[in-house]
Amino acid sequence: QVSLPITINLVSLTRRWLAKEAMASTSSLSAVLLLCLAVAASAQLSPTFYQTTCPNALATIKAAVTAAVNKENRMGASLLRLHFHDCFVQGCDASVLLSGMEQNAIPNVMSLRGFEVIDSIKAQLETMCKQTVSCADILTVAARDSVVALGGPSWTVPLGRRDSTNANEAAANNELPPPFFDLVNLTQSFGDKGFTVTDMVALSGAHTIGQAQCQNFRDRLYNETNINSGFATSLKANCPQPTGSGDRNLANLDVSTPYSFDNAYYSNLKSQKGLLHSDQVLFTGTGGGTDNIVNNFASNPAAFSSAFASAMVKMGNLSPLTGSQGQVRISCSKVN
């Protein structure tokens, strides 16, 4: 028989253990909850959502995106980034397209591009099927078509998202992973959205296209040692060391094939030619961290394409508004 003091002590210890377990599992539970919400939301989305209400919607989006990318190769990366910055902040709801607010956030101001392409597509669709195709769906499909236009993989896009009536500048500042994040920060940031580590490394491969501003990689050029010396030297002329000098000068994220959506990004990392700090932390060369995933994607283009496509579907399923939630904007830059 257990005496009363010991019983009380055991109860106390049990409560403390349960409290610690609850705290330790909060992050995991949050990720699981996000995953469940994504699954529930995706069940309300369908690739054939516009089959009868606007049958030429997808063809119209594809033609416009292909033309825009052919006119300016960089536009493909800009549209893909626009989709990412939309979905990571309160879900894929086209909030990033609303004038002001999220567009003024630190990660977005004077760097987000492609709004005119989305606006042009929306205008075309409004003449075909008035207030039917959402801006959120246009942006999601445009991201896929941008990748395809630059030689990357395709995937089926579930449709039926609706547009938000608000945007959140504070969330954009807090939730978009900055270029100085290390591996732990990146893993946490993507994990909070329900992505696996493999998803994170695959989505980082979007940096096989596009450009970055000097202010986002200056510190890496002048203060980090895990960078190819020739690569660093080639960039310094266009990115001087003093802050404020050439801050917005651009460099290609992929030094090898900047306008082809391929797996060269991962080979660049193995050669210490990742432009951003948050790129190079994915490969250390020690065999730890995410080195094995990078090695796999560098040597197996099909593995990268498959993982990227899968992760992009998950991206598009982040907390969409469906049914009677939100609205279908007539103009993507403002609420109805």
CSV table of C-alpha atoms in Angstrom, one decimal:
chain,number,residue,atom,x,y,z
A,1,GLN,CA,0.0,0.0,0.0
A,2,VAL,CA,1.4,3.4,-1.0
A,3,SER,CA,1.4,6.1,1.7
A,4,LEU,CA,-0.4,9.4,1.1
A,5,PRO,CA,2.7,11.6,0.8
A,6,ILE,CA,4.2,9.3,-1.8
A,7,THR,CA,0.9,9.2,-3.7
A,8,ILE,CA,0.7,13.0,-3.7
A,9,ASN,CA,4.3,13.1,-4.9
A,10,LEU,CA,3.6,10.7,-7.7
A,11,VAL,CA,0.5,12.7,-8.8
A,12,SER,CA,2.6,15.8,-8.8
A,13,LEU,CA,5.4,14.2,-10.8
A,14,THR,CA,2.8,12.8,-13.2
A,15,ARG,CA,1.3,16.3,-13.7
A,16,ARG,CA,4.7,17.8,-14.4
A,17,TRP,CA,5.5,15.1,-16.9
A,18,LEU,CA,2.2,15.6,-18.7
A,19,ALA,CA,2.8,19.4,-18.8
A,20,LYS,CA,6.2,18.9,-20.3
A,21,GLU,CA,4.9,16.4,-22.8
A,22,ALA,CA,2.1,18.9,-23.8
A,23,MET,CA,4.6,21.7,-24.3
A,24,ALA,CA,6.9,19.5,-26.3
A,25,SER,CA,4.2,18.3,-28.5
A,26,THR,CA,2.5,21.7,-29.2
A,27,SER,CA,4.6,22.3,-32.3
A,28,SER,CA,4.0,18.7,-33.6
A,29,LEU,CA,0.3,19.0,-33.0
A,30,SER,CA,0.2,22.4,-34.8
A,31,ALA,CA,1.8,20.8,-37.8
A,32,VAL,CA,-0.6,17.8,-37.7
A,33,LEU,CA,-3.5,20.2,-37.4
A,34,LEU,CA,-2.3,22.2,-40.4
A,35,LEU,CA,-1.9,18.9,-42.4
A,36,CYS,CA,-5.5,17.8,-41.4
A,37,LEU,CA,-6.8,21.2,-42.5
A,38,ALA,CA,-4.9,21.0,-45.8
A,39,VAL,CA,-6.4,17.6,-46.4
A,40,ALA,CA,-9.9,18.8,-45.6
A,41,ALA,CA,-9.5,21.8,-47.8
A,42,SER,CA,-8.0,19.8,-50.7
A,43,ALA,CA,-11.1,17.6,-50.6
A,44,GLN,CA,-13.2,20.6,-51.5
A,45,LEU,CA,-10.9,21.5,-54.4
A,46,SER,CA,-11.2,19.8,-57.8
A,47,PRO,CA,-9.1,20.0,-61.0
A,48,THR,CA,-12.4,20.1,-63.0
A,49,PHE,CA,-13.9,23.0,-60.9
A,50,TYR,CA,-14.3,25.2,-64.0
A,51,GLN,CA,-15.0,22.5,-66.5
A,52,THR,CA,-18.6,23.8,-67.1
A,53,THR,CA,-18.6,27.3,-65.7
A,54,CYS,CA,-15.4,28.5,-67.5
A,55,PRO,CA,-14.1,25.7,-69.7
A,56,ASN,CA,-11.3,27.7,-71.4
A,57,ALA,CA,-9.9,29.1,-68.1
A,58,LEU,CA,-6.8,26.9,-67.9
A,59,ALA,CA,-6.0,27.3,-71.6
A,60,THR,CA,-6.3,31.1,-71.3
A,61,ILE,CA,-4.0,31.2,-68.2
A,62,LYS,CA,-1.4,28.9,-69.9
A,63,ALA,CA,-1.3,31.0,-73.1
A,64,ALA,CA,-0.9,34.3,-71.2
A,65,VAL,CA,1.8,32.9,-68.9
A,66,THR,CA,3.8,31.3,-71.8
A,67,ALA,CA,3.7,34.6,-73.7
A,68,ALA,CA,4.8,36.5,-70.6
A,69,VAL,CA,7.7,34.2,-69.9
A,70,ASN,CA,8.8,34.1,-73.6
A,71,LYS,CA,8.8,37.9,-73.5
A,72,GLU,CA,10.9,38.0,-70.3
A,73,ASN,CA,12.4,34.8,-68.9
A,74,ARG,CA,12.6,36.2,-65.4
A,75,MET,CA,8.8,36.5,-65.3
A,76,GLY,CA,8.5,32.8,-64.7
A,77,ALA,CA,10.4,33.0,-61.4
A,78,SER,CA,8.5,36.2,-60.4
A,79,LEU,CA,5.1,34.5,-60.8
A,80,LEU,CA,6.3,31.4,-58.9
A,81,ARG,CA,7.6,33.6,-56.1
A,82,LEU,CA,4.3,35.5,-56.0
A,83,HIS,CA,2.4,32.3,-55.4
A,84,PHE,CA,4.8,31.2,-52.6
A,85,HIS,CA,4.5,34.6,-50.9
A,86,ASP,CA,0.7,34.4,-51.2
A,87,CYS,CA,0.3,30.9,-49.8
A,88,PHE,CA,2.8,31.2,-46.9
A,89,VAL,CA,0.7,34.1,-45.5
A,90,GLN,CA,-2.9,33.1,-44.4
A,91,GLY,CA,-3.1,30.5,-47.1
A,92,CYS,CA,-3.5,30.6,-50.9
A,93,ASP,CA,-6.2,33.3,-51.0
A,94,ALA,CA,-4.6,36.0,-53.3
A,95,SER,CA,-4.2,38.3,-50.3
A,96,VAL,CA,-0.8,39.3,-51.7
A,97,LEU,CA,-2.4,40.7,-54.8
A,98,LEU,CA,-4.4,43.3,-52.8
A,99,SER,CA,-2.8,46.7,-53.2
A,100,GLY,CA,-0.7,47.8,-50.2
A,101,MET,CA,-0.6,45.7,-47.0
A,102,GLU,CA,1.3,42.5,-47.7
A,103,GLN,CA,2.9,44.2,-50.7
A,104,ASN,CA,4.5,46.7,-48.3
A,105,ALA,CA,6.0,44.0,-46.0
A,106,ILE,CA,9.8,43.8,-45.8
A,107,PRO,CA,10.2,40.6,-47.8
A,108,ASN,CA,7.9,41.9,-50.6
A,109,VAL,CA,8.4,45.7,-51.0
A,110,MET,CA,10.1,46.6,-54.2
A,111,SER,CA,10.7,43.0,-55.0
A,112,LEU,CA,7.4,41.2,-55.8
A,113,ARG,CA,6.7,41.2,-59.6
A,114,GLY,CA,4.2,39.9,-62.0
A,115,PHE,CA,1.0,41.7,-60.9
A,116,GLU,CA,0.4,43.0,-64.4
A,117,VAL,CA,0.4,39.5,-65.8
A,118,ILE,CA,-2.2,38.3,-63.3
A,119,ASP,CA,-4.3,41.4,-63.9
A,120,SER,CA,-4.2,40.8,-67.6
A,121,ILE,CA,-5.3,37.2,-67.2
A,122,LYS,CA,-8.1,38.2,-64.9
A,123,ALA,CA,-9.3,40.8,-67.3
A,124,GLN,CA,-9.5,38.2,-70.1
A,125,LEU,CA,-11.3,35.7,-67.9
A,126,GLU,CA,-13.8,38.3,-66.8
A,127,THR,CA,-14.8,38.9,-70.4
A,128,MET,CA,-15.3,35.2,-70.8
A,129,CYS,CA,-16.8,34.1,-67.5
A,130,LYS,CA,-17.7,37.0,-65.3
A,131,GLN,CA,-16.8,36.7,-61.6
A,132,THR,CA,-16.2,33.0,-61.9
A,133,VAL,CA,-12.4,32.3,-61.8
A,134,SER,CA,-10.8,33.5,-58.6
A,135,CYS,CA,-7.5,35.4,-58.4
A,136,ALA,CA,-6.2,32.7,-56.0
A,137,ASP,CA,-6.7,30.0,-58.6
A,138,ILE,CA,-5.2,32.1,-61.4
A,139,LEU,CA,-2.1,32.7,-59.4
A,140,THR,CA,-1.8,29.0,-58.4
A,141,VAL,CA,-2.2,27.8,-62.0
A,142,ALA,CA,0.2,30.6,-63.3
A,143,ALA,CA,2.9,29.3,-60.9
A,144,ARG,CA,2.6,25.8,-62.4
A,145,ASP,CA,2.5,27.1,-66.0
A,146,SER,CA,5.6,29.3,-65.3
A,147,VAL,CA,7.6,26.2,-64.2
A,148,VAL,CA,6.5,24.3,-67.3
A,149,ALA,CA,7.3,27.3,-69.6
A,150,LEU,CA,10.9,27.1,-68.4
A,151,GLY,CA,11.3,23.4,-68.9
A,152,GLY,CA,10.2,22.1,-65.5
A,153,PRO,CA,7.7,19.5,-64.4
A,154,SER,CA,3.9,19.8,-64.6
A,155,TRP,CA,1.3,18.8,-62.0
A,156,THR,CA,-2.4,18.7,-61.7
A,157,VAL,CA,-3.8,21.8,-59.8
A,158,PRO,CA,-6.9,21.3,-57.7
A,159,LEU,CA,-9.2,24.3,-58.2
A,160,GLY,CA,-12.0,26.1,-56.4
A,161,ARG,CA,-10.1,28.6,-54.2
A,162,ARG,CA,-11.8,31.9,-53.4
A,163,ASP,CA,-10.2,35.3,-52.7
A,164,SER,CA,-9.7,36.9,-49.3
A,165,THR,CA,-11.2,40.3,-48.4
A,166,ASN,CA,-8.2,41.3,-46.4
A,167,ALA,CA,-4.4,41.1,-46.3
A,168,ASN,CA,-1.9,40.8,-43.4
A,169,GLU,CA,1.3,42.8,-43.5
A,170,ALA,CA,2.4,41.7,-40.1
A,171,ALA,CA,2.0,38.0,-41.0
A,172,ALA,CA,4.0,38.6,-44.2
A,173,ASN,CA,6.9,40.1,-42.1
A,174,ASN,CA,6.8,37.2,-39.6
A,175,GLU,CA,6.0,34.1,-41.6
A,176,LEU,CA,8.0,34.4,-44.8
A,177,PRO,CA,11.4,32.8,-44.3
A,178,PRO,CA,14.2,35.4,-44.8
A,179,PRO,CA,17.4,34.8,-46.8
A,180,PHE,CA,19.6,34.7,-43.6
A,181,PHE,CA,17.8,31.7,-42.0
A,182,ASP,CA,19.8,28.7,-41.0
A,183,LEU,CA,18.7,25.1,-41.4
A,184,VAL,CA,17.0,24.9,-38.0
A,185,ASN,CA,15.0,28.1,-38.8
A,186,LEU,CA,14.1,26.9,-42.3
A,187,THR,CA,13.0,23.5,-41.0
A,188,GLN,CA,10.8,25.1,-38.4
A,189,SER,CA,9.3,27.7,-40.8
A,190,PHE,CA,8.4,25.1,-43.4
A,191,GLY,CA,7.4,22.5,-40.7
A,192,ASP,CA,4.9,25.0,-39.3
A,193,LYS,CA,3.1,25.0,-42.6
A,194,GLY,CA,3.0,21.2,-42.7
A,195,PHE,CA,6.0,20.6,-45.0
A,196,THR,CA,8.5,17.8,-44.5
A,197,VAL,CA,12.3,18.4,-44.7
A,198,THR,CA,12.3,16.8,-48.2
A,199,ASP,CA,9.5,19.2,-49.2
A,200,MET,CA,11.5,22.1,-48.0
A,201,VAL,CA,14.6,21.2,-49.9
A,202,ALA,CA,12.5,20.5,-53.0
A,203,LEU,CA,10.8,23.9,-52.8
A,204,SER,CA,14.1,25.6,-52.3
A,205,GLY,CA,14.9,24.2,-55.7
A,206,ALA,CA,12.7,26.9,-57.1
A,207,HIS,CA,15.9,29.0,-56.9
A,208,THR,CA,17.0,27.2,-60.0
A,209,ILE,CA,15.4,30.2,-61.7
A,210,GLY,CA,15.1,33.9,-60.7
A,211,GLN,CA,17.3,36.6,-59.2
A,212,ALA,CA,18.1,38.1,-55.8
A,213,GLN,CA,19.0,41.6,-54.7
A,214,CYS,CA,22.5,42.4,-53.4
A,215,GLN,CA,21.3,43.4,-50.0
A,216,ASN,CA,20.1,39.8,-49.5
A,217,PHE,CA,23.5,38.1,-50.2
A,218,ARG,CA,26.0,40.8,-49.4
A,219,ASP,CA,26.8,39.4,-46.0
A,220,ARG,CA,27.4,36.0,-47.6
A,221,LEU,CA,29.8,37.4,-50.1
A,222,TYR,CA,32.0,39.2,-47.6
A,223,ASN,CA,31.6,37.4,-44.3
A,224,GLU,CA,31.1,33.7,-45.0
A,225,THR,CA,33.7,31.1,-45.7
A,226,ASN,CA,31.7,28.3,-47.2
A,227,ILE,CA,31.5,30.0,-50.6
A,228,ASN,CA,33.4,29.3,-53.8
A,229,SER,CA,36.1,32.1,-54.0
A,230,GLY,CA,35.8,32.5,-57.8
A,231,PHE,CA,32.0,32.7,-57.5
A,232,ALA,CA,32.2,35.3,-54.7
A,233,THR,CA,34.7,37.4,-56.7
A,234,SER,CA,32.5,37.4,-59.8
A,235,LEU,CA,29.6,38.9,-57.8
A,236,LYS,CA,31.4,41.5,-55.7
A,237,ALA,CA,31.8,44.1,-58.6
A,238,ASN,CA,28.0,44.3,-58.8
A,239,CYS,CA,27.5,44.1,-55.1
A,240,PRO,CA,29.8,46.4,-53.2
A,241,GLN,CA,30.5,45.8,-49.5
A,242,PRO,CA,29.2,49.1,-48.1
A,243,THR,CA,25.5,48.9,-47.1
A,244,GLY,CA,23.4,51.2,-49.3
A,245,SER,CA,25.7,50.8,-52.3
A,246,GLY,CA,24.0,48.7,-55.0
A,247,ASP,CA,21.5,47.2,-52.6
A,248,ARG,CA,19.0,46.3,-55.3
A,249,ASN,CA,21.5,45.1,-57.9
A,250,LEU,CA,20.5,41.7,-59.1
A,251,ALA,CA,22.3,38.3,-59.4
A,252,ASN,CA,21.1,35.0,-60.7
A,253,LEU,CA,20.1,32.5,-58.0
A,254,ASP,CA,21.4,29.7,-60.3
A,255,VAL,CA,24.8,30.6,-61.7
A,256,SER,CA,24.7,27.6,-64.2
A,257,THR,CA,21.3,27.6,-66.0
A,258,PRO,CA,19.4,30.7,-64.7
A,259,TYR,CA,16.5,30.4,-67.1
A,260,SER,CA,16.0,26.7,-67.1
A,261,PHE,CA,14.0,24.9,-64.5
A,262,ASP,CA,16.3,22.0,-63.8
A,263,ASN,CA,18.3,20.5,-60.9
A,264,ALA,CA,21.5,22.5,-61.4
A,265,TYR,CA,20.7,24.4,-58.2
A,266,TYR,CA,21.7,21.4,-56.2
A,267,SER,CA,25.0,20.9,-58.0
A,268,ASN,CA,25.7,24.6,-57.3
A,269,LEU,CA,25.2,23.9,-53.6
A,270,LYS,CA,27.7,21.1,-53.7
A,271,SER,CA,30.2,23.5,-55.3
A,272,GLN,CA,29.5,26.1,-52.6
A,273,LYS,CA,27.8,28.3,-55.2
A,274,GLY,CA,24.6,28.9,-53.4
A,275,LEU,CA,23.8,32.6,-53.6
A,276,LEU,CA,21.8,33.1,-50.4
A,277,HIS,CA,22.8,31.9,-46.9
A,278,SER,CA,19.5,30.0,-46.8
A,279,ASP,CA,20.5,28.2,-49.9
A,280,GLN,CA,23.9,27.0,-48.9
A,281,VAL,CA,22.9,25.8,-45.5
A,282,LEU,CA,21.1,23.0,-47.2
A,283,PHE,CA,24.5,21.5,-48.1
A,284,THR,CA,27.5,21.4,-45.8
A,285,GLY,CA,29.5,18.6,-47.4
A,286,THR,CA,29.8,16.8,-44.0
A,287,GLY,CA,27.0,14.3,-44.8
A,288,GLY,CA,24.8,15.8,-42.1
A,289,GLY,CA,21.7,18.0,-42.2
A,290,THR,CA,20.0,17.8,-45.6
A,291,ASP,CA,23.2,16.8,-47.6
A,292,ASN,CA,21.7,13.4,-48.6
A,293,ILE,CA,18.6,15.0,-50.1
A,294,VAL,CA,20.7,17.5,-52.0
A,295,ASN,CA,22.9,14.7,-53.3
A,296,ASN,CA,19.9,12.8,-54.4
A,297,PHE,CA,18.3,15.8,-56.2
A,298,ALA,CA,21.7,16.7,-57.8
A,299,SER,CA,22.1,13.3,-59.3
A,300,ASN,CA,18.5,12.4,-60.0
A,301,PRO,CA,16.5,15.1,-62.0
A,302,ALA,CA,13.4,12.9,-61.9
A,303,ALA,CA,13.5,12.6,-58.1
A,304,PHE,CA,13.7,16.4,-57.9
A,305,SER,CA,10.9,17.0,-60.4
A,306,SER,CA,8.6,14.5,-58.6
A,307,ALA,CA,9.3,15.9,-55.1
A,308,PHE,CA,8.9,19.5,-56.3
A,309,ALA,CA,5.6,18.8,-58.0
A,310,SER,CA,4.3,17.0,-54.9
A,311,ALA,CA,5.4,19.9,-52.6
A,312,MET,CA,3.8,22.4,-54.9
A,313,VAL,CA,0.4,20.6,-54.7
A,314,LYS,CA,0.8,20.8,-50.9
A,315,MET,CA,1.7,24.5,-51.2
A,316,GLY,CA,-1.5,25.2,-53.2
A,317,ASN,CA,-3.6,23.4,-50.5
A,318,LEU,CA,-2.5,25.7,-47.7
A,319,SER,CA,-5.7,27.0,-46.0
A,320,PRO,CA,-7.7,27.9,-49.1
A,321,LEU,CA,-11.0,29.7,-48.8
A,322,THR,CA,-13.7,27.5,-50.4
A,323,GLY,CA,-17.5,27.3,-50.7
A,324,SER,CA,-19.0,30.6,-49.5
A,325,GLN,CA,-15.9,31.8,-47.8
A,326,GLY,CA,-14.3,35.0,-49.1
A,327,GLN,CA,-15.3,36.1,-52.6
A,328,VAL,CA,-14.3,36.0,-56.2
A,329,ARG,CA,-12.8,39.4,-56.9
A,330,ILE,CA,-13.6,41.2,-60.1
A,331,SER,CA,-10.2,43.0,-59.9
A,332,CYS,CA,-7.4,41.1,-58.2
A,333,SER,CA,-5.9,44.3,-56.6
A,334,LYS,CA,-9.0,45.3,-54.7
A,335,VAL,CA,-12.0,43.7,-52.9
A,336,ASN,CA,-15.4,43.9,-54.5
